[in-house]
XYZ file of C-alpha atoms in Angstrom:
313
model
C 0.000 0.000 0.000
C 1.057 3.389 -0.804
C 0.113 6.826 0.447
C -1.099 8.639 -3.149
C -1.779 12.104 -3.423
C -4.214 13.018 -6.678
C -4.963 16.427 -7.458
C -7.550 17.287 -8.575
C -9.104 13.663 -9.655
C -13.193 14.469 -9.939
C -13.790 13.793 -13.095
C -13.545 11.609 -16.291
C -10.194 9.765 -15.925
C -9.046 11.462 -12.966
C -12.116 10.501 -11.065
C -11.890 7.145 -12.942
C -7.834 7.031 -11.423
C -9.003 7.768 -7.927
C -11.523 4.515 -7.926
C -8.372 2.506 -9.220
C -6.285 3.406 -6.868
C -8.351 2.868 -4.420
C -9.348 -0.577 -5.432
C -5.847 -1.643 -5.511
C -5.327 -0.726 -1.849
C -4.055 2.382 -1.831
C -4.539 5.389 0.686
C -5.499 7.811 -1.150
C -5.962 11.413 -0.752
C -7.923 13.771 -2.906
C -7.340 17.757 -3.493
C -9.674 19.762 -5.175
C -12.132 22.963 -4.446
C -14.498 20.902 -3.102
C -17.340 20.638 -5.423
C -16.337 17.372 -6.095
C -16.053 14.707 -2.795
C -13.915 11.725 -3.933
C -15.183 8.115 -3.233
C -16.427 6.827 0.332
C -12.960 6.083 1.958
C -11.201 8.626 0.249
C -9.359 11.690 1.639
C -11.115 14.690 0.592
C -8.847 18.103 1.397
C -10.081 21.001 0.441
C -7.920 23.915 -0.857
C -7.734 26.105 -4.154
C -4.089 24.942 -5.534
C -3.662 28.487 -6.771
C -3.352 29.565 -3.199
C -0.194 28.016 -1.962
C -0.675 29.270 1.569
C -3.924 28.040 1.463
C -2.789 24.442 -0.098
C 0.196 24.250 2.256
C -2.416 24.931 5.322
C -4.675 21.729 3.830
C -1.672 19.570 3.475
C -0.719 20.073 7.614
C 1.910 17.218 8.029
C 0.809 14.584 5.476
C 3.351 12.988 3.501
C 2.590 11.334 0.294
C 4.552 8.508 -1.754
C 3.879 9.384 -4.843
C 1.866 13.309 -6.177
C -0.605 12.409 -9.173
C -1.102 16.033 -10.356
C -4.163 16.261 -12.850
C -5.171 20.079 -13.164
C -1.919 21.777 -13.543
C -1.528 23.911 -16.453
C 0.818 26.711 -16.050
C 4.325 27.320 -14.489
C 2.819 29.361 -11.510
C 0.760 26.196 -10.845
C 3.866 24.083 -11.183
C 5.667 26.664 -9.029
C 3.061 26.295 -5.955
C 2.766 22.719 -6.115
C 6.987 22.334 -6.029
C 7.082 24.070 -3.041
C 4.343 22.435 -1.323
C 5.151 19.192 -2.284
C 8.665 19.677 -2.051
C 9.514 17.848 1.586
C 6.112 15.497 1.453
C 6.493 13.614 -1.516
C 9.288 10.936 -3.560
C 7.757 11.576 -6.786
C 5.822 13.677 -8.375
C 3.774 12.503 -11.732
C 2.263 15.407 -14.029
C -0.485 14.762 -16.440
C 0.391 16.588 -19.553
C -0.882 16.736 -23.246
C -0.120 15.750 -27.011
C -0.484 19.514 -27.215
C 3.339 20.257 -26.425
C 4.608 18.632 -29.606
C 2.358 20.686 -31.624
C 4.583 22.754 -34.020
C 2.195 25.784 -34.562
C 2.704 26.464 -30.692
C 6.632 26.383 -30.521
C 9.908 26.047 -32.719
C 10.305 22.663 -32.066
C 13.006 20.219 -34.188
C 11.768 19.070 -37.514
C 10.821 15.186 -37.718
C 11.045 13.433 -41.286
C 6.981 13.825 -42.465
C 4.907 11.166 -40.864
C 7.315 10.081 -38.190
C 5.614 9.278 -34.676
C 6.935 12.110 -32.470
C 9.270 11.166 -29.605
C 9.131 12.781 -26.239
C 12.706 14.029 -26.493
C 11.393 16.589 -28.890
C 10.304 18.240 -25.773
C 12.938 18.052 -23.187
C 11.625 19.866 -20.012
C 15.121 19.841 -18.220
C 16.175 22.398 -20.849
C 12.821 24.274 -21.425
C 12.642 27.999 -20.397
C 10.297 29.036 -17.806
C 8.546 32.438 -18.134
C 6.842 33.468 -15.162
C 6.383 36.941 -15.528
C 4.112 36.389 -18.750
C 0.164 36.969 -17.637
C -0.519 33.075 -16.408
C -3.056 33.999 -14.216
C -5.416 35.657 -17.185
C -7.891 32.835 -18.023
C -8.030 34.181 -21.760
C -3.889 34.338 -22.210
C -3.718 30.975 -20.171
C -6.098 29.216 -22.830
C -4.722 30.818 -25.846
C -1.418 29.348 -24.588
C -2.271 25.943 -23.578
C 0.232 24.096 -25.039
C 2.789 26.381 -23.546
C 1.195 26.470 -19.779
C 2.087 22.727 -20.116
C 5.665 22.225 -21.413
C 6.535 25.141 -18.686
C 4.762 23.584 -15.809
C 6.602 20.206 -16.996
C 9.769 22.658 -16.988
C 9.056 23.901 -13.230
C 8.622 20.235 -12.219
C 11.741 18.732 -14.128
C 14.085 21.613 -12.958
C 13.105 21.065 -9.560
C 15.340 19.162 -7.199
C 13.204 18.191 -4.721
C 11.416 14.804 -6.051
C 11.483 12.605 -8.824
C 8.920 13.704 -11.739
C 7.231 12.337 -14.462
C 4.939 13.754 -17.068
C 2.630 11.890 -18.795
C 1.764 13.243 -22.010
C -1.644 12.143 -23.021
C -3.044 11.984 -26.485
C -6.848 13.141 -27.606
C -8.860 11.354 -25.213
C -12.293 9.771 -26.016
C -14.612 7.219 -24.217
C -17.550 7.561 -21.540
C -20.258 8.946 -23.298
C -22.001 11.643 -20.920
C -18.847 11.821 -18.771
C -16.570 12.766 -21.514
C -16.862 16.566 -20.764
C -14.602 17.971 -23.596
C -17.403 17.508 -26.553
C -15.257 16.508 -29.042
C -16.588 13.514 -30.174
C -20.074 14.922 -29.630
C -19.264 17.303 -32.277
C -18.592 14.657 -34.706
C -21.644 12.682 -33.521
C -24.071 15.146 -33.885
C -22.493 16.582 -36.982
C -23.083 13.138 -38.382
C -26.155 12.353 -37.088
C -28.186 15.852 -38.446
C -26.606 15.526 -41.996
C -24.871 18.786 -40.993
C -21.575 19.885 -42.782
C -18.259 18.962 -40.662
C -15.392 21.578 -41.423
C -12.269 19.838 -41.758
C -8.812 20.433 -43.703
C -8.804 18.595 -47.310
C -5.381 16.863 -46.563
C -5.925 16.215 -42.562
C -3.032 14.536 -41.079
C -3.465 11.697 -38.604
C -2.896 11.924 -34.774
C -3.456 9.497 -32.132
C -5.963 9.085 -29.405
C -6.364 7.068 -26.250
C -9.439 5.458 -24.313
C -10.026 7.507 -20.578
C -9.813 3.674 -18.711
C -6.480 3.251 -20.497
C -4.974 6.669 -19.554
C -6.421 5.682 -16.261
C -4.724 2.509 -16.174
C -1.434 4.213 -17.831
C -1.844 6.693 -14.482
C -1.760 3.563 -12.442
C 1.113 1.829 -13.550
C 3.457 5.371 -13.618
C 2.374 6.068 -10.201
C 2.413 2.451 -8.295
C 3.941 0.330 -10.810
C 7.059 2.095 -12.522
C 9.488 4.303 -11.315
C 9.636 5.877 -14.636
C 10.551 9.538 -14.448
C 11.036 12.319 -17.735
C 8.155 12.668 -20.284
C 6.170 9.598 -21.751
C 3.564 9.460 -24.402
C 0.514 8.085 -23.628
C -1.598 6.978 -27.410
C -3.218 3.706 -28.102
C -1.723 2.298 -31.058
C -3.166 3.006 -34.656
C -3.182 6.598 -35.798
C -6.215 8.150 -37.093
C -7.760 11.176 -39.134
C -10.368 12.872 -39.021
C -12.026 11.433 -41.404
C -11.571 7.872 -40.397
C -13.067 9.174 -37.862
C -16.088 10.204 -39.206
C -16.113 7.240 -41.032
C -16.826 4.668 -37.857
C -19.012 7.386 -36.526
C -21.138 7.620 -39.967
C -21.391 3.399 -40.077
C -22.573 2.667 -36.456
C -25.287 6.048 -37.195
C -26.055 4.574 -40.293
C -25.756 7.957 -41.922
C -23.378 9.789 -43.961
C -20.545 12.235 -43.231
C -20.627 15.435 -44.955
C -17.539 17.283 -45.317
C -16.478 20.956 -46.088
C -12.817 21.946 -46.883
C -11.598 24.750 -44.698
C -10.500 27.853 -45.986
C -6.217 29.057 -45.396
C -6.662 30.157 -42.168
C -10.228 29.222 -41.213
C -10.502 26.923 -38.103
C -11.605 22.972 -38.891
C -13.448 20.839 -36.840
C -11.624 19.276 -33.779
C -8.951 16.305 -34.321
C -8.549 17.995 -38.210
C -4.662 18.582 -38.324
C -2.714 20.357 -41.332
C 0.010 19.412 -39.145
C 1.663 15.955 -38.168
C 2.301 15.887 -34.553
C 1.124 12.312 -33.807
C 3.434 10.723 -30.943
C 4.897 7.663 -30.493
C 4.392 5.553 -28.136
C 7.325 3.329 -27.964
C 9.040 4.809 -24.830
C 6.245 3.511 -22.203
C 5.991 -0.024 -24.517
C 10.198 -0.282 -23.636
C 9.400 0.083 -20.227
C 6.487 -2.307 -19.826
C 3.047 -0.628 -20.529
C 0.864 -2.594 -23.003
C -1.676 -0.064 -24.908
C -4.819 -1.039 -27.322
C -5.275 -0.760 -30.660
C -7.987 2.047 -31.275
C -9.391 -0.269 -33.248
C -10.589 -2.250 -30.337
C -12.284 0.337 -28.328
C -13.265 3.280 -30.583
C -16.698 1.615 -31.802
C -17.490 1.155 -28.167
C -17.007 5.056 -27.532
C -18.441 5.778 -30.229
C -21.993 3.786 -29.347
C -21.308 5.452 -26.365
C -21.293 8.804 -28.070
C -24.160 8.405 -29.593
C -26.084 7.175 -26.728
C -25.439 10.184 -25.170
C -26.513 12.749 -27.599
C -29.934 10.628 -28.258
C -30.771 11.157 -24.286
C -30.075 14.411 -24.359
C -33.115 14.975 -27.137
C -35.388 13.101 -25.750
């Protein structure tokens, strides 16, 4: 049994991570704002992690083997949590995003076209961290996602005080209702009212991952691996968009209607003029066996469009 610290951790696979944990015999303590309790047996502490007196007040004396840290997404965030965490914890494990390879977002090295993208790419030992840019203005903070995320990893790598890990997680789909982002209901009900989906008219593929398998993925780095550094977290079998709408438009038994996108016009989500599809090879070396998207995507998809018939009737 080990002592497991989740932040944040009430919803989709976060929530989905707590109940693991917590099946496997962990002690397990959950921070969040509190508008979320975790499971019956779970630790529920209350604290905004943006308030680091506040967070360091909640914490009191615990100690924690391992920091599962789901709702970071800038390097003031990183910042807090360092410090806090700094003396209570032996590792610290980030959940992070295919979003830091993306090339639009940063001059990153150039990959031959097509090849799965490697999480040295990305090397958040030598990234620069910008505090003084406006990280606590929700607007700049979402326009610069991708950035909040390989700067937080940078806070957390640079920092001496625990071991760190950062799992960087690829588009995630699966649980119907609970999957909150509405990406795939976009598709879904795109498909399913004959309406026009805007994508790019040479979409590259990228990769994706089922929520119970990042779950499980969560698992292993935290209780079952002492992996530490960035890994990629993508089922195997990359996808595009329309592929996508392809499985979607079969199990509706409808047809998906495209339109190209304009230079500069946005596209649908999961429509890429852009490869930055990862590879997944790093967390296969060191033991972790993912799907094929092929096995689980028709299940999301029914899911999907379960879902979005409930919510008309």
């Amino acid at each position: 049994m080990e002592k497991i610290c989740v932040i944040g951790g009430s919803r989709y696979f976060g929530k989905l991570l707590v109940q693991r944990l917590q099946a496997a015999g962990h002690q397990v303590t959950v921070i969040n704002r509190g508008s979320t309790p975790p499971p019956a047996g779970v630790e529920h502490l209350v604290a905004d992690r943006n308030d680091e007196t506040a967070l360091i007040a909640a914490l009191g004396s615990r100690t924690f083997d391992v920091v599962v840290d789901q709702v970071c997404y800038t390097p003031v965030q990183a910042a807090i949590a360092a410090r806090a965490f700094s003396d209570r914890t032996r590792r610290y494990i980030m959940t992070s995003t295919i979003e830091v390879y993306d090339p639009a977002t940063a001059a990153l090295p150039t990959l031959p076209p097509g090849t799965p993208v490697p999480e040295e790419v990305v090397d958040p030992s030598a990234w620069l961290v910008a505090m003084d840019l406006p990280w606590h203005d929700a607007a700049y903070q979402e326009a610069h996602y991708a950035e909040g995320k390989r700067q937080a990893e940078a806070v957390f790598a640079q920092h001496p005080g625990f071991a760190f890990a950062a799992v960087r997680s690829a588009h995630v789909l699966g649980g119907g209702a609970a999957e909150f982002t509405g990406r795939l209901a976009h598709y879904v009900e795109h498909v399913t009212q004959g309406t026009q989906i805007t994508v790019h008219a040479q979409a590259l593929p990228t990769v994706f991952i089922h929520y119970e398998e990042l779950a499980d993925l969560l698992l292993w780095a935290a209780t079952l691996s002492d992996v530490t550094g960035p890994i990629n977290a993508c089922s195997d079998g990359p996808l595009d968009v329309y592929g996508l709408g392809a499985v979607i438009a079969a199990q509706a038994g409808r047809k998906a209607v495209y339109r190209s996108v304009a230079a500069g016009e946005p596209a649908s989500p999961f429509s890429f003029d852009r490869h930055y599809a990862m590879s997944n090879a790093r967390a296969k070396d060191l033991g972790f066996s993912f799907s094929h998207i092929t096995a689980w995507l028709p299940g999301a998809v029914a899911e999907a469009l379960d879902a979005s018939a409930a919510a008309t009737t």
